Short mmCIF file of C-alpha atoms in Angstrom, two decimals:
data_model
loop_
_atom_site.label_atom_id
_atom_site.label_comp_id
_atom_site.label_asym_id
_atom_site.label_seq_id
_atom_site.Cartn_x
_atom_site.Cartn_y
_atom_site.Cartn_z
CA UNK A 27 0.00 0.00 0.00
CA UNK A 28 2.68 2.52 0.99
CA UNK A 29 4.79 1.17 -1.84
CA UNK A 30 1.99 2.01 -4.29
CA UNK A 31 1.85 5.58 -2.99
CA UNK A 32 5.61 5.89 -3.43
CA UNK A 33 5.41 4.64 -7.03
CA UNK A 34 2.56 7.03 -7.90
CA UNK A 35 4.33 10.02 -6.37
CA UNK A 36 7.60 9.09 -8.07
CA UNK A 37 5.81 8.96 -11.42
CA UNK A 38 4.20 12.33 -10.72
CA UNK A 39 7.59 13.81 -9.82
CA UNK A 40 9.22 12.40 -12.96
CA UNK A 41 6.43 13.80 -15.13
CA UNK A 42 6.73 17.23 -13.55
CA UNK A 43 10.47 17.22 -14.27
CA UNK A 44 9.91 16.10 -17.87
CA UNK A 45 7.25 18.77 -18.37
CA UNK A 46 9.53 21.50 -17.02
CA UNK A 47 7.27 22.40 -14.11
CA UNK A 48 8.25 25.23 -11.78
CA UNK A 49 11.06 24.35 -9.38
CA UNK A 50 8.85 24.89 -6.34
CA UNK A 51 6.44 22.19 -7.55
CA UNK A 52 9.28 19.74 -8.20
CA UNK A 53 10.80 20.49 -4.82
CA UNK A 54 7.48 19.97 -3.02
CA UNK A 55 6.93 16.61 -4.71
CA UNK A 56 10.50 15.57 -3.95
CA UNK A 57 10.10 16.36 -0.26
CA UNK A 58 6.81 14.43 -0.13
CA UNK A 59 8.47 11.47 -1.80
CA UNK A 60 11.39 11.58 0.65
CA UNK A 61 8.96 11.55 3.56
CA UNK A 62 7.07 8.56 2.17
CA UNK A 63 10.30 6.65 1.60
CA UNK A 64 11.46 7.41 5.14
CA UNK A 65 8.12 6.19 6.48
CA UNK A 66 8.39 3.04 4.37
CA UNK A 67 11.82 2.19 5.81
CA UNK A 68 10.73 3.07 9.33
CA UNK A 69 7.72 0.74 9.06
CA UNK A 70 9.86 -1.95 7.43
CA UNK A 71 12.39 -1.76 10.26
CA UNK A 72 9.65 -2.43 12.83
CA UNK A 73 8.78 -5.75 11.15
#
């Protein structure tokens, strides 16, 4: 489930980069992706 969210956000980030979106949008998506990845590893470590 969290993995799916990471994949979707990564795709959205990649598309925004390809489309030449404003840097602030790319940065925001990147930070969100980093937070999801950190949460994924934190949850994985608990298992």
